[in-house]
Structure formats: structure tokens, C-alpha cells
PDB file of C-alpha atoms in Angstrom:
ATOM      1  CA  MET A 248     -28.172 166.994  -4.961  1.00 79.00           C
ATOM      2  CA  PHE A 249     -29.181 164.479  -7.756  1.00 93.00           C
ATOM      3  CA  PHE A 250     -29.095 164.935 -11.498  1.00 96.00           C
ATOM      4  CA  PRO A 251     -27.367 169.121 -11.290  1.00 91.00           C
ATOM      5  CA  ASN A 252     -26.807 169.286 -14.490  1.00 93.00           C
ATOM      6  CA  PHE A 253     -30.420 167.882 -15.292  1.00 98.00           C
ATOM      7  CA  GLU A 254     -33.777 170.156 -16.233  1.00 98.00           C
ATOM      8  CA  HIS A 255     -36.322 169.345 -13.773  1.00 97.00           C
ATOM      9  CA  THR A 256     -39.751 169.678 -15.376  1.00 98.00           C
ATOM     10  CA  ARG A 257     -43.697 167.850 -14.383  1.00 98.00           C
ATOM     11  CA  ILE A 258     -45.727 167.196 -17.837  1.00 98.00           C
ATOM     12  CA  PRO A 259     -49.378 166.558 -17.687  1.00 98.00           C
ATOM     13  CA  VAL A 260     -50.082 163.507 -20.114  1.00 97.00           C
ATOM     14  CA  ASP A 261     -53.864 162.909 -20.068  1.00 88.00           C
ATOM     15  CA  GLY A 262     -54.763 163.695 -16.475  1.00 92.00           C
ATOM     16  CA  VAL A 263     -51.499 163.234 -14.853  1.00 97.00           C
ATOM     17  CA  THR A 264     -49.186 164.544 -14.293  1.00 98.00           C
ATOM     18  CA  ILE A 265     -45.416 163.263 -14.467  1.00 98.00           C
ATOM     19  CA  ASN A 266     -42.508 164.241 -12.942  1.00 98.00           C
ATOM     20  CA  VAL A 267     -39.393 164.251 -15.202  1.00 98.00           C
ATOM     21  CA  VAL A 268     -35.648 164.985 -15.390  1.00 98.00           C
ATOM     22  CA  HIS A 269     -34.062 165.515 -18.837  1.00 98.00           C
ATOM     23  CA  ALA A 270     -30.837 166.534 -19.927  1.00 98.00           C
ATOM     24  CA  GLY A 271     -28.018 165.687 -22.868  1.00 97.00           C
ATOM     25  CA  VAL A 272     -27.762 165.903 -26.602  1.00 92.00           C
ATOM     26  CA  GLY A 273     -28.270 162.787 -29.305  1.00 96.00           C
ATOM     27  CA  PRO A 274     -30.596 160.194 -29.257  1.00 98.00           C
ATOM     28  CA  PRO A 275     -33.583 159.961 -26.416  1.00 98.00           C
ATOM     29  CA  VAL A 276     -33.533 157.532 -24.086  1.00 98.00           C
ATOM     30  CA  LEU A 277     -35.873 156.677 -21.264  1.00 99.00           C
ATOM     31  CA  LEU A 278     -34.744 155.416 -18.059  1.00 99.00           C
ATOM     32  CA  LEU A 279     -37.916 153.751 -16.099  1.00 99.00           C
ATOM     33  CA  HIS A 280     -37.530 152.904 -12.330  1.00 98.00           C
ATOM     34  CA  GLY A 281     -38.406 149.941 -10.447  1.00 98.00           C
ATOM     35  CA  TYR A 282     -39.680 149.023  -6.467  1.00 98.00           C
ATOM     36  CA  PRO A 283     -39.362 151.016  -3.775  1.00 98.00           C
ATOM     37  CA  GLN A 284     -37.277 154.066  -5.787  1.00 98.00           C
ATOM     38  CA  THR A 285     -37.661 156.821  -7.941  1.00 98.00           C
ATOM     39  CA  HIS A 286     -35.919 158.033 -10.660  1.00 98.00           C
ATOM     40  CA  VAL A 287     -33.352 158.784  -8.291  1.00 98.00           C
ATOM     41  CA  MET A 288     -31.876 155.245  -8.891  1.00 98.00           C
ATOM     42  CA  TRP A 289     -30.520 156.472 -12.436  1.00 98.00           C
ATOM     43  CA  HIS A 290     -28.214 159.238 -10.675  1.00 98.00           C
ATOM     44  CA  ARG A 291     -24.730 157.227 -11.477  1.00 97.00           C
ATOM     45  CA  VAL A 292     -26.164 155.871 -15.093  1.00 98.00           C
ATOM     46  CA  ALA A 293     -27.834 158.855 -16.421  1.00 98.00           C
ATOM     47  CA  PRO A 294     -25.177 161.454 -16.289  1.00 97.00           C
ATOM     48  CA  VAL A 295     -22.626 159.517 -18.286  1.00 98.00           C
ATOM     49  CA  LEU A 296     -25.163 158.560 -21.060  1.00 98.00           C
ATOM     50  CA  ALA A 297     -26.158 162.358 -21.510  1.00 98.00           C
ATOM     51  CA  GLU A 298     -22.893 162.771 -22.711  1.00 97.00           C
ATOM     52  CA  ARG A 299     -24.110 160.821 -25.613  1.00 98.00           C
ATOM     53  CA  TYR A 300     -27.776 161.180 -25.384  1.00 98.00           C
ATOM     54  CA  THR A 301     -30.455 163.084 -24.131  1.00 98.00           C
ATOM     55  CA  VAL A 302     -31.777 161.134 -20.936  1.00 98.00           C
ATOM     56  CA  VAL A 303     -35.285 160.996 -19.855  1.00 98.00           C
ATOM     57  CA  CYS A 304     -35.970 160.018 -16.046  1.00 98.00           C
ATOM     58  CA  PRO A 305     -39.262 159.900 -15.119  1.00 98.00           C
ATOM     59  CA  ASP A 306     -41.545 158.875 -11.652  1.00 98.00           C
ATOM     60  CA  LEU A 307     -44.008 156.114 -12.616  1.00 98.00           C
ATOM     61  CA  ARG A 308     -47.341 157.235 -11.938  1.00 98.00           C
ATOM     62  CA  GLY A 309     -47.925 157.008  -8.011  1.00 98.00           C
ATOM     63  CA  CYS A 310     -44.023 157.203  -7.332  1.00 98.00           C
ATOM     64  CA  GLY A 311     -41.641 159.963  -6.290  1.00 98.00           C
ATOM     65  CA  ASP A 312     -43.011 163.387  -7.313  1.00 98.00           C
ATOM     66  CA  SER A 313     -45.460 162.117 -10.143  1.00 98.00           C
ATOM     67  CA  ASP A 314     -49.615 162.409  -9.324  1.00 98.00           C
ATOM     68  CA  VAL A 315     -51.073 159.458  -7.640  1.00 98.00           C
ATOM     69  CA  PRO A 316     -54.123 159.103  -9.618  1.00 97.00           C
ATOM     70  CA  GLU A 317     -57.485 156.946  -8.078  1.00 95.00           C
ATOM     71  CA  SER A 318     -57.433 153.850  -8.638  1.00 93.00           C
ATOM     72  CA  ASP A 319     -60.558 151.256  -9.915  1.00 92.00           C
ATOM     73  CA  ARG A 320     -61.620 148.352  -8.796  1.00 91.00           C
ATOM     74  CA  GLU A 321     -60.128 146.723 -11.666  1.00 93.00           C
ATOM     75  CA  HIS A 322     -56.598 148.029 -11.087  1.00 96.00           C
ATOM     76  CA  MET A 323     -56.647 149.479 -14.574  1.00 96.00           C
ATOM     77  CA  SER A 324     -54.809 152.896 -13.404  1.00 97.00           C
ATOM     78  CA  TYR A 325     -52.386 151.162 -12.392  1.00 98.00           C
ATOM     79  CA  SER A 326     -51.777 148.423 -15.042  1.00 98.00           C
ATOM     80  CA  LYS A 327     -48.713 148.528 -16.974  1.00 98.00           C
ATOM     81  CA  ARG A 328     -50.579 149.450 -19.960  1.00 98.00           C
ATOM     82  CA  ALA A 329     -51.940 152.878 -18.196  1.00 98.00           C
ATOM     83  CA  MET A 330     -48.443 153.416 -17.280  1.00 98.00           C
ATOM     84  CA  ALA A 331     -46.633 152.655 -20.779  1.00 98.00           C
ATOM     85  CA  ARG A 332     -48.993 155.426 -22.045  1.00 98.00           C
ATOM     86  CA  ASP A 333     -48.306 157.695 -19.461  1.00 98.00           C
ATOM     87  CA  GLN A 334     -44.638 157.518 -20.451  1.00 98.00           C
ATOM     88  CA  VAL A 335     -45.262 157.504 -24.469  1.00 98.00           C
ATOM     89  CA  GLY A 336     -47.141 161.021 -23.963  1.00 98.00           C
ATOM     90  CA  VAL A 337     -44.057 162.040 -21.616  1.00 98.00           C
ATOM     91  CA  MET A 338     -41.492 161.780 -24.556  1.00 98.00           C
ATOM     92  CA  GLN A 339     -44.041 163.212 -27.004  1.00 98.00           C
ATOM     93  CA  ALA A 340     -44.513 166.163 -24.934  1.00 98.00           C
ATOM     94  CA  LEU A 341     -40.586 166.194 -25.446  1.00 98.00           C
ATOM     95  CA  GLY A 342     -40.480 166.064 -28.780  1.00 98.00           C
ATOM     96  CA  PHE A 343     -39.173 162.419 -28.971  1.00 98.00           C
ATOM     97  CA  GLU A 344     -41.819 159.900 -31.358  1.00 98.00           C
ATOM     98  CA  ARG A 345     -39.372 157.233 -31.340  1.00 98.00           C
ATOM     99  CA  PHE A 346     -36.731 156.071 -28.748  1.00 98.00           C
ATOM    100  CA  SER A 347     -35.092 153.665 -26.929  1.00 98.00           C
ATOM    101  CA  VAL A 348     -36.215 152.556 -23.374  1.00 99.00           C
ATOM    102  CA  VAL A 349     -34.445 150.746 -19.698  1.00 99.00           C
ATOM    103  CA  GLY A 350     -36.418 149.755 -17.326  1.00 98.00           C
ATOM    104  CA  HIS A 351     -35.546 148.162 -14.049  1.00 98.00           C
ATOM    105  CA  ASP A 352     -38.093 146.494 -12.140  1.00 98.00           C
ATOM    106  CA  ARG A 353     -41.447 147.672 -11.914  1.00 98.00           C
ATOM    107  CA  GLY A 354     -40.451 150.253 -15.093  1.00 98.00           C
ATOM    108  CA  ALA A 355     -39.073 146.907 -16.735  1.00 98.00           C
ATOM    109  CA  ARG A 356     -42.875 145.705 -17.243  1.00 98.00           C
ATOM    110  CA  VAL A 357     -43.715 149.044 -18.381  1.00 98.00           C
ATOM    111  CA  ALA A 358     -41.037 148.975 -20.729  1.00 98.00           C
ATOM    112  CA  HIS A 359     -41.760 145.406 -21.892  1.00 98.00           C
ATOM    113  CA  ARG A 360     -45.704 146.677 -22.485  1.00 98.00           C
ATOM    114  CA  MET A 361     -44.815 149.506 -23.990  1.00 98.00           C
ATOM    115  CA  ALA A 362     -42.781 147.497 -26.523  1.00 98.00           C
ATOM    116  CA  LEU A 363     -45.614 145.388 -27.320  1.00 98.00           C
ATOM    117  CA  ASP A 364     -48.672 148.087 -27.110  1.00 98.00           C
ATOM    118  CA  HIS A 365     -46.259 150.794 -29.010  1.00 98.00           C
ATOM    119  CA  PRO A 366     -43.234 149.182 -31.148  1.00 98.00           C
ATOM    120  CA  GLU A 367     -43.660 151.888 -33.531  1.00 98.00           C
ATOM    121  CA  ARG A 368     -41.952 154.350 -30.372  1.00 98.00           C
ATOM    122  CA  VAL A 369     -39.304 151.694 -29.287  1.00 98.00           C
ATOM    123  CA  ALA A 370     -35.945 151.369 -30.877  1.00 98.00           C
ATOM    124  CA  GLY A 371     -34.597 149.473 -28.512  1.00 98.00           C
ATOM    125  CA  LEU A 372     -35.025 147.964 -25.397  1.00 98.00           C
ATOM    126  CA  ALA A 373     -33.067 147.362 -22.091  1.00 98.00           C
ATOM    127  CA  LEU A 374     -34.997 144.747 -19.260  1.00 98.00           C
ATOM    128  CA  LEU A 375     -33.117 145.158 -15.790  1.00 98.00           C
ATOM    129  CA  ASP A 376     -33.389 141.710 -13.305  1.00 98.00           C
ATOM    130  CA  ILE A 377     -37.161 140.656 -14.623  1.00 98.00           C
ATOM    131  CA  VAL A 378     -38.765 138.022 -16.435  1.00 98.00           C
ATOM    132  CA  PRO A 379     -41.991 138.249 -17.630  1.00 97.00           C
ATOM    133  CA  THR A 380     -45.148 138.689 -15.089  1.00 96.00           C
ATOM    134  CA  LYS A 381     -46.927 135.542 -16.829  1.00 96.00           C
ATOM    135  CA  THR A 382     -43.466 133.536 -15.746  1.00 97.00           C
ATOM    136  CA  VAL A 383     -43.487 134.163 -12.231  1.00 96.00           C
ATOM    137  CA  PHE A 384     -47.384 133.500 -11.954  1.00 96.00           C
ATOM    138  CA  ASP A 385     -46.607 130.375 -13.890  1.00 96.00           C
ATOM    139  CA  THR A 386     -43.969 129.296 -12.165  1.00 95.00           C
ATOM    140  CA  VAL A 387     -44.648 129.587  -8.506  1.00 95.00           C
ATOM    141  CA  ASN A 388     -43.435 127.163  -6.240  1.00 94.00           C
ATOM    142  CA  ARG A 389     -41.606 127.434  -2.750  1.00 94.00           C
ATOM    143  CA  VAL A 390     -38.671 129.436  -4.319  1.00 93.00           C
ATOM    144  CA  VAL A 391     -40.473 131.098  -6.144  1.00 93.00           C
ATOM    145  CA  ALA A 392     -43.090 132.527  -3.585  1.00 92.00           C
ATOM    146  CA  THR A 393     -40.320 133.233  -0.962  1.00 92.00           C
ATOM    147  CA  GLY A 394     -38.142 135.197  -3.607  1.00 89.00           C
ATOM    148  CA  TYR A 395     -41.310 136.649  -4.679  1.00 92.00           C
ATOM    149  CA  TYR A 396     -43.632 137.311  -1.615  1.00 92.00           C
ATOM    150  CA  HIS A 397     -44.180 140.532  -1.487  1.00 94.00           C
ATOM    151  CA  TRP A 398     -46.179 139.880  -5.178  1.00 96.00           C
ATOM    152  CA  PHE A 399     -48.918 137.701  -2.760  1.00 95.00           C
ATOM    153  CA  MET A 400     -48.687 140.211  -0.060  1.00 96.00           C
ATOM    154  CA  MET A 401     -49.434 143.248  -1.815  1.00 96.00           C
ATOM    155  CA  LEU A 402     -52.180 141.900  -4.009  1.00 93.00           C
ATOM    156  CA  GLN A 403     -54.516 141.515  -0.592  1.00 96.00           C
ATOM    157  CA  PRO A 404     -57.136 144.220   0.338  1.00 95.00           C
ATOM    158  CA  GLU A 405     -56.313 147.011   2.945  1.00 95.00           C
ATOM    159  CA  LEU A 406     -53.642 144.530   4.969  1.00 97.00           C
ATOM    160  CA  PRO A 407     -50.346 145.655   2.998  1.00 98.00           C
ATOM    161  CA  GLU A 408     -51.237 149.033   3.406  1.00 98.00           C
ATOM    162  CA  ARG A 409     -51.524 149.107   6.840  1.00 97.00           C
ATOM    163  CA  LEU A 410     -48.504 146.849   7.742  1.00 97.00           C
ATOM    164  CA  ILE A 411     -46.245 148.743   5.470  1.00 98.00           C
ATOM    165  CA  GLY A 412     -47.923 152.302   6.309  1.00 98.00           C
ATOM    166  CA  GLY A 413     -46.923 150.928  10.056  1.00 97.00           C
ATOM    167  CA  ALA A 414     -43.223 151.128   9.601  1.00 98.00           C
ATOM    168  CA  ALA A 415     -42.528 153.016   6.128  1.00 98.00           C
ATOM    169  CA  GLU A 416     -38.950 153.346   6.604  1.00 98.00           C
ATOM    170  CA  PHE A 417     -38.146 150.467   8.171  1.00 98.00           C
ATOM    171  CA  TYR A 418     -40.233 148.485   5.032  1.00 98.00           C
ATOM    172  CA  VAL A 419     -37.959 150.626   2.265  1.00 98.00           C
ATOM    173  CA  ARG A 420     -34.505 150.091   4.328  1.00 97.00           C
ATOM    174  CA  TRP A 421     -35.345 146.416   4.922  1.00 96.00           C
ATOM    175  CA  SER A 422     -36.272 145.888   1.136  1.00 96.00           C
ATOM    176  CA  LEU A 423     -33.278 147.589  -0.238  1.00 97.00           C
ATOM    177  CA  GLU A 424     -30.753 145.325   1.657  1.00 95.00           C
ATOM    178  CA  ARG A 425     -32.592 142.089   1.286  1.00 94.00           C
ATOM    179  CA  TRP A 426     -32.738 142.896  -2.425  1.00 96.00           C
ATOM    180  CA  GLY A 427     -29.356 144.027  -2.564  1.00 95.00           C
ATOM    181  CA  ALA A 428     -26.512 142.005  -2.214  1.00 93.00           C
ATOM    182  CA  THR A 429     -23.613 145.025  -2.386  1.00 95.00           C
ATOM    183  CA  PRO A 430     -23.290 146.321   1.139  1.00 93.00           C
ATOM    184  CA  GLY A 431     -22.761 150.018   0.772  1.00 93.00           C
ATOM    185  CA  ALA A 432     -23.945 150.210  -3.034  1.00 96.00           C
ATOM    186  CA  LEU A 433     -27.141 152.537  -2.347  1.00 97.00           C
ATOM    187  CA  THR A 434     -26.186 155.318  -0.805  1.00 96.00           C
ATOM    188  CA  ASP A 435     -27.160 157.202   2.272  1.00 97.00           C
ATOM    189  CA  GLU A 436     -28.799 160.437   0.213  1.00 97.00           C
ATOM    190  CA  ALA A 437     -30.685 157.847  -2.229  1.00 98.00           C
ATOM    191  CA  ILE A 438     -32.451 155.985   0.543  1.00 98.00           C
ATOM    192  CA  ALA A 439     -33.350 158.827   2.225  1.00 98.00           C
ATOM    193  CA  GLU A 440     -35.270 160.224  -0.694  1.00 98.00           C
ATOM    194  CA  TYR A 441     -37.084 156.835  -1.500  1.00 98.00           C
ATOM    195  CA  VAL A 442     -37.982 157.063   2.191  1.00 98.00           C
ATOM    196  CA  ARG A 443     -39.555 160.629   1.518  1.00 98.00           C
ATOM    197  CA  CYS A 444     -41.496 159.586  -1.350  1.00 98.00           C
ATOM    198  CA  PHE A 445     -42.867 156.811   0.427  1.00 98.00           C
ATOM    199  CA  ASP A 446     -46.160 157.900   1.753  1.00 98.00           C
ATOM    200  CA  ALA A 447     -49.591 156.816   2.509  1.00 98.00           C
ATOM    201  CA  ALA A 448     -50.481 157.428  -0.717  1.00 98.00           C
ATOM    202  CA  THR A 449     -47.238 156.042  -2.639  1.00 98.00           C
ATOM    203  CA  ILE A 450     -47.710 152.697  -0.363  1.00 98.00           C
ATOM    204  CA  HIS A 451     -51.431 152.415  -1.735  1.00 98.00           C
ATOM    205  CA  ALA A 452     -50.135 153.345  -5.253  1.00 98.00           C
ATOM    206  CA  THR A 453     -47.915 150.573  -5.500  1.00 98.00           C
ATOM    207  CA  CYS A 454     -50.228 148.280  -3.712  1.00 98.00           C
ATOM    208  CA  GLU A 455     -52.412 148.946  -6.646  1.00 98.00           C
ATOM    209  CA  ASP A 456     -49.787 148.316  -9.172  1.00 98.00           C
ATOM    210  CA  TYR A 457     -48.865 144.744  -7.754  1.00 98.00           C
ATOM    211  CA  ARG A 458     -52.954 143.971  -8.192  1.00 98.00           C
ATOM    212  CA  ALA A 459     -52.907 145.356 -11.482  1.00 98.00           C
ATOM    213  CA  GLY A 460     -49.449 142.752 -11.829  1.00 97.00           C
ATOM    214  CA  ALA A 461     -51.897 139.660 -10.712  1.00 96.00           C
ATOM    215  CA  GLY A 462     -54.633 140.757 -12.453  1.00 97.00           C
ATOM    216  CA  VAL A 463     -55.252 143.298 -15.551  1.00 97.00           C
ATOM    217  CA  ASP A 464     -51.794 142.826 -16.041  1.00 97.00           C
ATOM    218  CA  LEU A 465     -51.540 138.888 -16.649  1.00 96.00           C
ATOM    219  CA  GLU A 466     -54.502 139.325 -18.513  1.00 96.00           C
ATOM    220  CA  HIS A 467     -52.219 141.776 -20.977  1.00 97.00           C
ATOM    221  CA  ASP A 468     -49.591 139.067 -21.122  1.00 95.00           C
ATOM    222  CA  ARG A 469     -51.735 135.977 -21.592  1.00 95.00           C
ATOM    223  CA  GLY A 470     -53.489 137.976 -24.487  1.00 95.00           C
ATOM    224  CA  ASP A 471     -49.992 138.501 -26.071  1.00 95.00           C
ATOM    225  CA  ILE A 472     -48.448 135.470 -25.418  1.00 93.00           C
ATOM    226  CA  GLU A 473     -47.899 134.767 -29.659  1.00 93.00           C
ATOM    227  CA  ARG A 474     -46.551 138.195 -30.061  1.00 94.00           C
ATOM    228  CA  LYS A 475     -42.877 139.290 -30.068  1.00 96.00           C
ATOM    229  CA  ILE A 476     -40.648 141.973 -28.802  1.00 98.00           C
ATOM    230  CA  GLU A 477     -39.605 143.277 -32.221  1.00 97.00           C
ATOM    231  CA  CYS A 478     -36.957 145.637 -31.283  1.00 98.00           C
ATOM    232  CA  PRO A 479     -33.200 144.797 -30.023  1.00 98.00           C
ATOM    233  CA  LEU A 480     -33.698 143.594 -26.539  1.00 98.00           C
ATOM    234  CA  LEU A 481     -30.785 143.842 -24.024  1.00 98.00           C
ATOM    235  CA  VAL A 482     -31.047 141.774 -20.819  1.00 98.00           C
ATOM    236  CA  LEU A 483     -29.080 142.343 -17.781  1.00 98.00           C
ATOM    237  CA  TYR A 484     -30.023 140.021 -14.606  1.00 98.00           C
ATOM    238  CA  GLY A 485     -28.338 139.887 -10.748  1.00 97.00           C
ATOM    239  CA  ARG A 486     -27.641 136.382  -9.490  1.00 95.00           C
ATOM    240  CA  GLY A 487     -30.875 136.147  -7.568  1.00 95.00           C
ATOM    241  CA  LEU A 488     -33.293 136.254 -10.263  1.00 97.00           C
ATOM    242  CA  GLY A 489     -30.537 133.972 -12.467  1.00 96.00           C
ATOM    243  CA  ALA A 490     -30.878 131.173  -9.440  1.00 95.00           C
ATOM    244  CA  LEU A 491     -34.143 131.199  -9.946  1.00 95.00           C
ATOM    245  CA  TYR A 492     -34.803 131.307 -13.460  1.00 97.00           C
ATOM    246  CA  ASP A 493     -33.135 130.542 -16.878  1.00 98.00           C
ATOM    247  CA  VAL A 494     -33.317 134.113 -17.881  1.00 98.00           C
ATOM    248  CA  PRO A 495     -31.931 134.598 -21.485  1.00 98.00           C
ATOM    249  CA  ALA A 496     -33.918 131.304 -22.814  1.00 98.00           C
ATOM    250  CA  VAL A 497     -36.918 133.076 -21.152  1.00 98.00           C
ATOM    251  CA  TRP A 498     -36.590 136.147 -23.049  1.00 98.00           C
ATOM    252  CA  ARG A 499     -35.732 134.395 -26.310  1.00 98.00           C
ATOM    253  CA  GLU A 500     -39.256 132.946 -26.056  1.00 97.00           C
ATOM    254  CA  ARG A 501     -40.446 136.650 -26.229  1.00 97.00           C
ATOM    255  CA  ALA A 502     -38.427 138.263 -28.617  1.00 98.00           C
ATOM    256  CA  VAL A 503     -36.527 138.017 -31.489  1.00 97.00           C
ATOM    257  CA  ASP A 504     -33.946 139.653 -31.007  1.00 97.00           C
ATOM    258  CA  VAL A 505     -32.318 139.480 -27.414  1.00 98.00           C
ATOM    259  CA  ARG A 506     -28.322 139.987 -26.101  1.00 97.00           C
ATOM    260  CA  GLU A 507     -28.226 139.445 -22.227  1.00 97.00           C
ATOM    261  CA  ASN A 508     -25.576 139.408 -19.410  1.00 98.00           C
ATOM    262  CA  ALA A 509     -25.397 138.233 -15.825  1.00 98.00           C
ATOM    263  CA  ILE A 510     -24.320 140.934 -13.629  1.00 98.00           C
ATOM    264  CA  ASP A 511     -22.319 139.518 -10.408  1.00 97.00           C
ATOM    265  CA  CYS A 512     -24.667 141.356  -7.777  1.00 97.00           C
ATOM    266  CA  GLY A 513     -28.130 141.586  -6.264  1.00 97.00           C
ATOM    267  CA  HIS A 514     -31.416 143.150  -7.954  1.00 98.00           C
ATOM    268  CA  PHE A 515     -30.556 146.854  -7.412  1.00 98.00           C
ATOM    269  CA  ILE A 516     -27.951 146.486 -11.048  1.00 98.00           C
ATOM    270  CA  ALA A 517     -27.979 150.006 -12.153  1.00 98.00           C
ATOM    271  CA  GLU A 518     -27.234 151.120  -7.892  1.00 98.00           C
ATOM    272  CA  GLU A 519     -24.802 148.116  -7.179  1.00 98.00           C
ATOM    273  CA  ARG A 520     -23.008 147.927 -10.612  1.00 98.00           C
ATOM    274  CA  PRO A 521     -23.225 151.506 -12.282  1.00 98.00           C
ATOM    275  CA  ASP A 522     -20.072 151.445 -14.336  1.00 98.00           C
ATOM    276  CA  GLU A 523     -20.983 148.006 -15.691  1.00 98.00           C
ATOM    277  CA  THR A 524     -24.634 148.763 -16.071  1.00 98.00           C
ATOM    278  CA  THR A 525     -23.167 152.039 -17.897  1.00 98.00           C
ATOM    279  CA  ALA A 526     -21.074 150.365 -19.660  1.00 98.00           C
ATOM    280  CA  GLU A 527     -23.717 147.448 -21.173  1.00 98.00           C
ATOM    281  CA  LEU A 528     -25.990 150.238 -21.902  1.00 98.00           C
ATOM    282  CA  LEU A 529     -23.805 152.550 -24.139  1.00 98.00           C
ATOM    283  CA  ALA A 530     -22.634 149.499 -25.880  1.00 98.00           C
ATOM    284  CA  PHE A 531     -26.452 148.247 -26.289  1.00 98.00           C
ATOM    285  CA  LEU A 532     -27.693 152.109 -27.631  1.00 98.00           C
ATOM    286  CA  SER A 533     -24.302 152.553 -29.906  1.00 95.00           C
ATOM    287  CA  GLU A 534     -25.324 149.556 -32.128  1.00 87.00           C
TER     288      GLU A 534
END
């Protein structure tokens, strides 16, 4: 149904097996998905990019059809550092030592960490609809807390797994509708795939992701506050994030070479505005 001309494979990396689809010719581009989605979120973008680039679309650890490793008390297993290391390993297994990275939402946080931890690997970076984790926690007010309510719910012990698990399909569909702003943009087939993959193990893994975000990820961000992203950075963001932050200004404090564009849509940019997203990425990658 999705990615019919892509090769489907599973790649073991340091004890975790990552589900991947890939295709195309040309310079390599890694696409990292957000929450509560899987690699399927790129189904309208990746095939067009693959006409000019070698496109790699994995499921992050704990999501989609990738492995769900056990967590630990410090949530290190779901730190963005661990997830970034997974994806560097995936690209190495496919023969790519240096590549461009495009990330949305949680995948964008993985991509941000990758650019800091592995600058020699990342030729170009595109981040869709995020500001840095540290920025979110440092600017919490009523509006941010309302917009990012799930950040605070999901870091609680046990409770979110029980609440979300009691109505998993409703939660996925409600979240997609709440954070999106383009009715009908997310296809029924894509939503069904997100629901299929949103089982108890994934619910726990994604809660661990957010717990890491409030703990070890935040520590890593604070530790690297003086470091800047060295490669060219493209920032795309929707109306909601743009109402909360001066997104370009935030990223200019964290990167040396920033270009940006506001997209007239909600959070799910690649699905709400796939043609515009693809055009922005092709223009950026061609440089």
C-alpha cells in the first residue's frame, strides 16, 4: 500500500533491529518520523525525493515495526542520543557515511541530537515543527503547557500507559485531529497504520521517550548549549508553533546557517502540505 517501489528490510544495530524502507539513487537522505506516527508519514514525500536522492525511512526504536528495547530507570534507552546512534548505524549498514537528515516532531529531536553528536555524518539538516527541548521547558507558561499538555502527562510514572492504553485508537485519532489543521489531509490508510502500530509496547516506549525528554535529553541539551549546529539547517514550521515562538530566532541561536519558512498548516506538515514540503526539501537538498 505504501512505498510500493521501496525495499523493505530490517537492520540490526547494537542489539536493536530497526525497520526500514529505502529506495532511489543519488545522495542519501534520512527521514525520521514523529509521534504518534511511523515512517508512513513520509508516504507522499519520500517517493518524489527518491527520484533524485537515495531515501531511507526507518521506524524509530519503540515505534512502528522496529524493536522495542527495555527501558531503564534513567530512560537512557529512549534518549535521543541512543535513537540517533541507531540511525547512524542504519545508514552505515546501508553504506552511507555522510548524509542529510530530515526529521519531524520526535524524529526532529533525534535529528537535532545527531547533528550535535555526529557532525561528521550530517551534511544537511531539516527540522519540521520543533524548537529545542530546552527551549520548551525553559518557557513553560499557560499557553505552552496547554499546547504541549502531553509532554507533562506522558512523563508521569504508569499513569499515561493506563490512560492511553484504555483507548489507544481514540487517542491516536484524537491527537492527529487536535494537532493537525487540515481536515482530510491524513489519509484513512495512514491513520489505520498508526493505530495498528500503537500497541501496549509502543505506548510504553513512547512514554519513555517523553520521560527521557524531561530528563536525560534535557541534560544533554543543557550540556551542549554553547555548541551550534554546524551544517546548513532548514526549519519548517506550522501555524501553531509559530504562534508560540519566534521559531527562526530560536534556531539562529543554535545553528550557524539557518534558512526557514512558515507553512500554512498544523503540526503534520509533511502530510498536510506534502507538495510544499517536498519543494522546500528539494530546494534545500540541492544546495
